[in-house]
Structures are given as C-alpha cells and as structure tokens.
Amino acid sequence: MKNQRIRQGRIRRRRAAARPRDHVLPWSHAAVFLLLNASVGLETPVLALMLLARGATLGTLPLVMGVTLVVTAVCEVPSGIAADAWGRRRLFCWAMALQIAAHLVLLLPASIVVVAVSSALRGLALAARTGTLEAIEIDRAVERHTDATERCTALDALNGRLALLESAGCGIGALAGGLLASLDARYVLLIWCVVLVSACALAGALLLYPSDERGRAATHHSARQVLADMRGLLAVPGDVRLVLVLSASAGVIMLTVETYWQLSFQQLAGSGSVWMLGPVNCVVMVAAAAGSAAAMRAGSAFSQALGHGGRCRLYLLLHAAAALCLLVLGAAPGIGPFVVGYALHYVCIAA
C-alpha cells in the first residue's frame, strides 16, 4: 500500500511537470483588475476636494460622503443576490456603467444636488461590483485544479496576485490623481480620466470574460435564505456582535478621517500641495497592506501568547491602537507626524 501511494505520487508529479504551466490569473485579466483599481485610486487622494469643487460645502461634505457609505452598505446584500441571479459578469458591467454615470454627473454645473446624485450612484457601483470578477476567477481556479493541494496552492497564488494588483492599481491611480488634480482646480481633467479608465475596464470585462448563465438561483429564495442566515448569526451572542459594533464604529471614524484628512494636510503643507496627496495616499495603501500581511502572518502567534480569548484581546488592542493613532493625527504639528499617524491608523485598521 505504501509503495502504491509512492508510485501514485510520482505519477502526479510527472503529470504536473508535463502539463503546460498556466497562469493562475492571465495577463489580460490582470490588466482588467489593474484598470479597475486604478479607476478607484485616481480619485481617492482628492475625493473630498473634488466634491467641494463640484458643489459641496464644508457643512454638506460629510453628508454627501455618508450617502456613498450608506448606499453601499444597504445594497451589499441585494447586490450579492443579484450576482447569483443575473450573473457576476453582467452585474460587474452594470456596476462600471454606474461608476461612469456617477462621474459624468459631476461634469454638470456645480451644485449640491449634482454631488449628492453622484455620491448615490458611486455607492451603488461600489456595492454592485464587490467581489464580482474576483468570484469568477476563484471559480475558474477551482474548476481547473481538481487536486485539493493544487487547488489550495492556486487559490493562495490568486489571492496574492489580486491583492498585489489592488495595491499597485490604487497606488498608480493615486499618484496620477494627485498630479491631475494639481493641473486643474475644477477637477474636470481628473473626472474624464476616471471615466476613460473605467470604460477601459468595462470593455476588458466584456471582451475577456464569458457570458453568464441565466437563472442560476431564484432571487426571492436567495433573499429569504440570506436574511435568515444573517438573523441566525446575529442571534448568537459573542464575537460576531462585537465585530459588528466595532466595525460600525470604525466605519464612522474612517468616514470622518477620509472626509477631512485632505483639508487638514493642505493646511499643514500650504498652497500648491495638492500633488503631494497622491504620494501620501500611496504610502497609506502600502501601510494598510503591510498591516494586513503582518496580521495574517503573526496573528495566530500573538493570540496564543495572550492566552484564552487572545484573538479577541488582540482585536480590541488593535482598535485601541487605531484610536491612539487618531490622536497623533489630530495633534500633528507638521507633515511628517501627520503622515505617520495617518499610516499607522490604517496599519491597525487593516490588521
């Protein structure tokens, strides 16, 4: 029996060596993810300033940015059900169309109504595209790797490449977004660039991904099942409720930080510092990626060292550390401490 297992293992290794090596994520598909993340990164470092330039005020800015957050949160579950019912490729294309529409609306004469409508459309787009193409790639990797070990290896490689593409795309977009914003105070040039990159990502998805199969799930049945699962999960006391409460509070804090950090940075750096927002945002993205990677590598060891309930203690400790970083950010006397506090805050949040 042992010799037979050894022979079977050798046969599998020979077959794997003889099989042509295929990319877990084809370069053409990787280009679509890069364009998608670049379209997001373009506006991220100057979003608040762009909304102010297109009709928002300091008083209405948190409200219109909150519209995006609320619409995204409310539509997350319906968008997942729609992905099962209509197909992930189709939903992604609709999401990119909404993203393009959200930015075309901003080109209308500046007013608070224009900004509010654009923010609502952006929230719909964010909710609709969440995990659509990623799910297609995961399904493809599972189908192409029947062996359990090969499948786990492929999924690990896929997740790593998707994370790398997200960081690279958002970073490149952030650098370009800061530069474009410094060239045009009305942000028209930046808005058109976001529209163009989004249209390229949409065209790539239409050309490269196969059409969806209709009728894979009954929408009303999926909705009832998802809501029932959510009620059952929240009915159980313990970690889920804790994570829900702390995630909600962290979301409110992050909304506040993302609303005002650009204005605060400009006050510290002075006029003509818009181009610097891109590099700062890029640094923060790298910091968040580092925090996430560190948590995945060292989280288990730290939680075990903290004893029973160690992971929960570590979670609370990271939230406390994030709050301390906010104090550093709020009291920063110059650019250096400000960037350090901002980056450390996202290290803790990502971890």
XYZ file of C-alpha atoms in Angstrom:
351
model
C 0.000 0.000 0.000
C 2.814 2.389 0.871
C 4.685 1.629 -2.376
C 1.463 2.178 -4.319
C 0.995 5.619 -2.752
C 4.598 6.494 -3.581
C 4.090 5.422 -7.219
C 0.863 7.449 -7.449
C 2.651 10.471 -6.041
C 5.401 10.132 -8.629
C 2.818 9.829 -11.412
C 1.066 13.003 -10.228
C 4.372 14.874 -10.099
C 5.297 13.709 -13.610
C 1.900 14.783 -14.931
C 2.237 18.145 -13.248
C 5.709 18.593 -14.754
C 4.497 17.565 -18.211
C 1.404 19.775 -18.059
C 1.960 23.228 -19.571
C 2.163 25.798 -16.824
C -0.846 28.099 -16.976
C -1.109 31.382 -15.190
C -3.470 31.399 -12.242
C -4.517 34.850 -13.419
C -3.974 35.520 -17.157
C -2.180 38.743 -18.004
C -5.204 40.049 -19.886
C -7.446 39.502 -16.848
C -4.796 41.048 -14.594
C -4.895 44.150 -16.810
C -8.653 44.473 -16.186
C -8.112 44.326 -12.400
C -5.289 46.856 -12.682
C -7.523 49.266 -14.618
C -10.389 48.753 -12.167
C -8.237 49.553 -9.146
C -6.582 52.466 -10.938
C -10.013 53.987 -11.595
C -10.663 53.864 -7.851
C -7.201 55.139 -6.921
C -7.406 58.155 -9.228
C -9.984 59.957 -7.119
C -9.211 58.537 -3.667
C -6.498 61.030 -2.616
C -8.533 64.088 -3.681
C -12.144 62.906 -3.372
C -13.171 65.441 -0.728
C -11.518 68.299 -2.624
C -13.179 67.196 -5.869
C -16.630 67.155 -4.269
C -16.016 70.607 -2.802
C -15.040 71.889 -6.231
C -18.180 70.395 -7.827
C -20.762 71.875 -5.436
C -20.386 70.529 -1.895
C -19.605 72.749 1.088
C -17.733 72.071 4.314
C -21.094 71.562 6.017
C -22.538 69.187 3.419
C -19.300 67.311 2.621
C -19.689 64.645 5.356
C -23.329 64.190 4.363
C -22.632 63.512 0.685
C -19.737 61.205 1.522
C -22.011 59.460 4.024
C -24.542 58.928 1.240
C -21.996 56.773 -0.587
C -21.266 54.769 2.558
C -24.927 54.192 3.441
C -25.975 53.247 -0.094
C -23.051 50.828 -0.362
C -23.850 49.184 2.974
C -27.583 48.881 2.261
C -27.042 47.434 -1.221
C -24.302 44.910 -0.372
C -26.689 42.034 0.335
C -29.053 42.753 -2.608
C -26.041 43.017 -4.926
C -24.822 39.582 -3.831
C -28.258 38.118 -4.518
C -28.343 39.880 -7.890
C -24.948 38.393 -8.755
C -26.322 34.896 -8.164
C -29.494 35.583 -10.131
C -28.178 37.635 -13.086
C -24.532 36.617 -13.268
C -21.341 38.189 -11.985
C -20.039 39.446 -15.335
C -23.348 41.156 -16.110
C -23.503 42.766 -12.666
C -19.904 43.968 -12.945
C -20.677 45.624 -16.275
C -23.701 47.369 -14.763
C -21.530 48.483 -11.842
C -18.935 50.016 -14.152
C -21.689 51.729 -16.132
C -22.955 53.225 -12.856
C -19.433 54.331 -11.957
C -19.085 56.090 -15.315
C -22.511 57.710 -14.875
C -21.564 58.897 -11.367
C -18.613 60.824 -12.758
C -20.387 62.142 -15.836
C -22.992 63.638 -13.490
C -20.188 65.571 -11.775
C -19.482 67.367 -15.057
C -22.858 69.125 -14.816
C -22.949 72.682 -13.397
C -21.697 72.549 -9.808
C -24.384 72.156 -7.130
C -25.094 70.106 -4.032
C -27.762 68.123 -5.911
C -25.207 67.073 -8.534
C -22.778 65.936 -5.846
C -25.490 64.053 -3.928
C -26.706 62.187 -7.030
C -23.135 61.327 -7.973
C -22.425 60.045 -4.457
C -25.512 57.800 -4.528
C -24.532 56.379 -7.924
C -20.994 55.784 -6.660
C -22.389 53.851 -3.689
C -24.494 51.674 -5.994
C -21.468 50.998 -8.180
C -19.294 50.043 -5.212
C -21.895 47.624 -3.866
C -22.611 46.073 -7.266
C -19.020 45.366 -8.269
C -17.850 43.994 -4.904
C -16.315 40.569 -5.473
C -17.848 40.024 -8.927
C -14.755 39.460 -11.062
C -12.878 38.007 -8.090
C -15.575 35.328 -7.706
C -15.287 34.460 -11.404
C -11.526 33.993 -11.054
C -11.936 31.869 -7.921
C -14.475 29.623 -9.666
C -12.137 29.289 -12.643
C -9.203 28.331 -10.413
C -11.320 25.727 -8.584
C -12.528 24.188 -11.852
C -9.039 23.986 -13.354
C -7.384 22.383 -10.319
C -9.143 19.207 -9.266
C -6.460 18.068 -6.828
C -7.029 19.545 -3.372
C -3.383 20.510 -2.824
C -3.073 22.102 -6.240
C -6.360 23.950 -5.683
C -5.182 25.437 -2.364
C -1.894 26.486 -3.946
C -3.697 28.072 -6.878
C -6.129 29.951 -4.630
C -3.282 31.238 -2.457
C -1.457 32.448 -5.559
C -4.648 34.014 -6.924
C -5.392 35.878 -3.689
C -1.828 37.145 -3.563
C -1.940 38.424 -7.126
C -5.319 40.074 -6.644
C -4.015 41.837 -3.528
C -0.895 42.931 -5.414
C -2.982 44.247 -8.317
C -5.221 46.132 -5.901
C -2.263 47.806 -4.202
C -0.475 48.524 -7.492
C -3.577 49.820 -9.280
C -4.711 52.044 -6.417
C -1.156 53.284 -5.876
C -0.605 54.160 -9.540
C -4.027 55.774 -9.674
C -3.344 57.787 -6.507
C -0.065 59.149 -7.860
C -1.717 60.109 -11.152
C -4.782 61.520 -9.377
C -2.738 63.887 -7.231
C -0.859 65.134 -10.291
C -4.004 65.622 -12.386
C -5.731 67.468 -9.526
C -2.804 69.905 -9.325
C -3.223 70.722 -13.039
C -6.947 71.519 -12.941
C -8.621 73.138 -9.931
C -12.081 72.261 -11.302
C -11.141 68.539 -11.463
C -12.657 68.164 -14.948
C -9.471 66.555 -16.294
C -9.392 64.069 -13.405
C -13.076 63.193 -13.847
C -12.597 62.484 -17.563
C -9.592 60.281 -16.765
C -11.677 58.274 -14.280
C -14.384 57.860 -16.940
C -11.826 56.735 -19.532
C -10.098 54.191 -17.261
C -13.480 52.858 -16.067
C -14.631 52.477 -19.683
C -11.446 50.533 -20.493
C -12.073 48.184 -17.536
C -15.674 47.706 -18.697
C -14.571 46.958 -22.269
C -11.976 44.483 -20.999
C -14.565 42.597 -18.943
C -16.953 42.432 -21.909
C -14.234 41.116 -24.236
C -12.369 38.728 -21.947
C -14.954 37.175 -19.626
C -17.556 34.672 -20.883
C -21.266 35.436 -20.727
C -23.169 34.395 -17.612
C -25.680 31.608 -17.373
C -29.155 32.853 -16.554
C -31.409 31.514 -13.863
C -28.781 30.017 -11.611
C -30.671 30.995 -8.484
C -34.119 32.149 -7.536
C -33.873 35.693 -6.260
C -36.689 35.545 -3.707
C -35.388 32.255 -2.306
C -31.849 33.641 -2.060
C -33.064 36.784 -0.329
C -35.021 34.824 2.283
C -32.110 32.478 2.867
C -29.528 35.255 3.225
C -31.703 37.255 5.632
C -32.451 34.120 7.657
C -28.730 33.328 7.890
C -27.976 36.888 8.983
C -30.668 36.798 11.685
C -29.394 33.463 12.929
C -25.818 34.743 13.051
C -26.714 37.889 14.977
C -28.902 35.931 17.400
C -25.833 34.138 18.768
C -24.049 36.223 21.439
C -20.292 36.553 21.234
C -17.682 37.606 18.725
C -19.998 38.349 15.798
C -21.848 41.066 17.705
C -18.560 42.520 18.938
C -17.151 42.655 15.420
C -20.371 44.214 14.120
C -20.348 47.008 16.717
C -16.642 47.766 16.416
C -16.731 47.596 12.610
C -19.591 50.082 12.549
C -17.720 52.457 14.860
C -14.540 52.053 12.803
C -16.535 52.815 9.666
C -17.817 56.088 11.111
C -14.293 57.056 12.173
C -12.841 56.167 8.769
C -15.543 58.236 7.053
C -14.574 61.212 9.208
C -10.862 60.735 8.513
C -11.364 60.354 4.758
C -13.608 63.429 4.711
C -11.178 65.818 6.353
C -7.618 64.482 6.053
C -7.013 66.170 2.690
C -8.105 69.558 4.016
C -6.005 69.117 7.170
C -2.961 68.109 5.132
C -3.328 71.168 2.910
C -3.441 73.420 5.972
C -0.147 71.906 7.164
C 1.586 71.761 3.791
C 0.365 75.092 2.416
C -0.829 76.103 -1.024
C 0.379 74.121 -4.027
C 0.473 70.843 -2.078
C -2.334 69.064 -3.936
C 0.131 66.924 -5.895
C 1.504 65.585 -2.586
C -1.848 63.995 -1.701
C -1.232 61.204 -4.215
C 2.098 60.024 -2.737
C 0.689 60.289 0.803
C -2.314 58.156 -0.135
C 0.006 55.668 -1.845
C 2.096 55.386 1.340
C -1.055 54.745 3.369
C -2.144 51.979 0.971
C 1.231 50.286 1.367
C 0.915 50.645 5.156
C -2.538 49.043 5.107
C -1.238 46.150 3.001
C 1.649 45.704 5.446
C -0.728 45.668 8.418
C -2.932 43.059 6.787
C 0.046 40.873 5.855
C 1.515 41.148 9.358
C -1.801 40.153 10.930
C -2.079 37.081 8.709
C 1.490 36.018 9.489
C 1.698 36.778 13.204
C -1.935 36.941 14.355
C -2.138 33.329 15.491
C 1.132 33.508 17.429
C 0.135 36.712 19.223
C -3.330 35.445 20.082
C -1.904 32.229 21.517
C 0.611 34.200 23.567
C -2.220 36.268 25.028
C -3.951 33.125 26.266
C -7.651 32.227 26.233
C -9.588 34.627 24.088
C -6.302 36.013 22.815
C -7.549 36.811 19.329
C -10.402 38.845 20.778
C -7.966 40.715 23.039
C -5.712 41.355 20.069
C -8.686 42.691 18.113
C -9.584 45.107 20.915
C -5.921 46.089 21.287
C -5.686 46.983 17.607
C -8.823 49.117 17.858
C -7.324 50.945 20.838
C -4.085 51.466 18.908
C -6.052 52.858 15.974
C -7.705 55.353 18.341
C -4.294 56.457 19.655
C -3.105 56.973 16.076
C -6.090 59.276 15.547
C -4.883 61.389 18.485
C -1.457 61.617 16.839
C -3.121 62.545 13.554
C -5.273 65.246 15.144
C -2.420 66.821 17.120
C 0.243 66.556 14.401
C 2.320 69.765 14.276
C 3.713 69.087 10.801
C 3.564 66.970 7.659
C 5.806 64.180 8.975
C 3.843 63.335 12.150
C 0.590 63.722 10.199
C 1.600 61.145 7.582
C 2.949 58.790 10.278
C -0.288 58.987 12.280
C -2.409 58.503 9.151
C -0.371 55.496 8.004
C -0.278 53.848 11.458
C -4.046 54.281 11.774
C -4.552 52.211 8.614
C -1.960 49.653 9.699
C -4.093 48.986 12.785
C -7.400 49.042 10.903
C -6.123 46.666 8.214
C -4.609 44.339 10.816
